[in-house]
C-alpha positions as CSV (number, residue, x, y, z in Angstrom):
1,X,65.5,40.0,43.5
2,X,66.2,37.2,45.9
3,X,69.1,37.9,48.3
4,X,70.4,34.4,47.9
5,X,70.6,33.7,44.2
6,X,69.8,36.9,42.3
7,X,66.6,35.7,40.7
8,X,63.3,37.7,40.8
9,X,60.9,36.6,43.5
10,X,58.1,34.3,42.4
11,X,55.1,36.3,41.0
12,X,57.2,39.4,40.4
13,X,55.8,41.6,37.6
14,X,57.7,41.3,34.3
15,X,57.2,45.0,33.5
16,X,57.1,48.4,35.3
17,X,54.0,50.5,34.8
18,X,55.9,53.7,35.5
19,X,58.4,53.0,32.7
20,X,55.7,52.1,30.3
21,X,54.1,55.5,31.0
22,X,57.4,57.2,30.5
23,X,57.6,55.6,27.1
24,X,54.1,56.9,26.3
25,X,55.2,60.4,27.2
26,X,58.4,60.0,25.2
27,X,56.4,58.9,22.1
28,X,54.3,62.0,22.4
29,X,57.3,64.3,22.7
30,X,59.0,62.7,19.7
31,X,55.8,62.9,17.7
32,X,55.3,66.6,18.4
33,X,58.9,67.7,18.1
34,X,59.1,68.1,14.3
35,X,55.9,70.1,14.2
36,X,56.9,72.4,17.1
37,X,60.1,73.1,15.2
38,X,58.0,74.1,12.2
39,X,55.8,76.3,14.4
40,X,52.6,74.3,13.8
41,X,51.1,73.9,17.3
42,X,47.9,72.2,16.0
43,X,49.8,69.5,14.0
44,X,52.2,69.1,17.0
45,X,49.3,68.5,19.3
46,X,47.7,65.9,16.9
47,X,51.0,64.1,16.3
48,X,51.6,63.9,20.1
49,X,48.0,62.6,20.7
50,X,48.3,60.0,17.9
51,X,51.7,58.7,19.1
52,X,50.6,58.5,22.8
53,X,47.4,56.6,21.8
54,X,49.5,54.1,19.9
55,X,51.8,53.6,22.9
56,X,49.0,53.5,25.4
57,X,47.5,50.6,23.5
58,X,50.6,48.5,24.3
59,X,50.3,49.2,28.1
60,X,48.4,46.6,30.1
61,X,46.5,48.4,32.8
62,X,43.0,49.0,34.0
63,X,42.2,52.6,34.3
64,X,41.0,55.8,32.7
65,X,43.3,58.5,31.5
66,X,41.7,62.0,31.8
67,X,43.5,65.1,30.6
68,X,42.5,68.8,30.2
69,X,40.4,68.1,27.1
70,X,38.3,65.3,28.8
71,X,37.7,61.7,28.0
72,X,37.6,60.4,24.4
């Protein structure tokens, strides 16, 4: 923010990539939670992946996300 009037500087981003990615992680955790509680690891994993994919589609970024299972 500008020190003089409290407005964001010109050209400042209107979002925060780190917070967007936190929301992706949160969606995965919420998606998996019910299935973990029921003891179904496979369904929990799928629910987390599905929720995270939906949220990742809302994040504007150029990049490749690679995890332990590889690219899809």
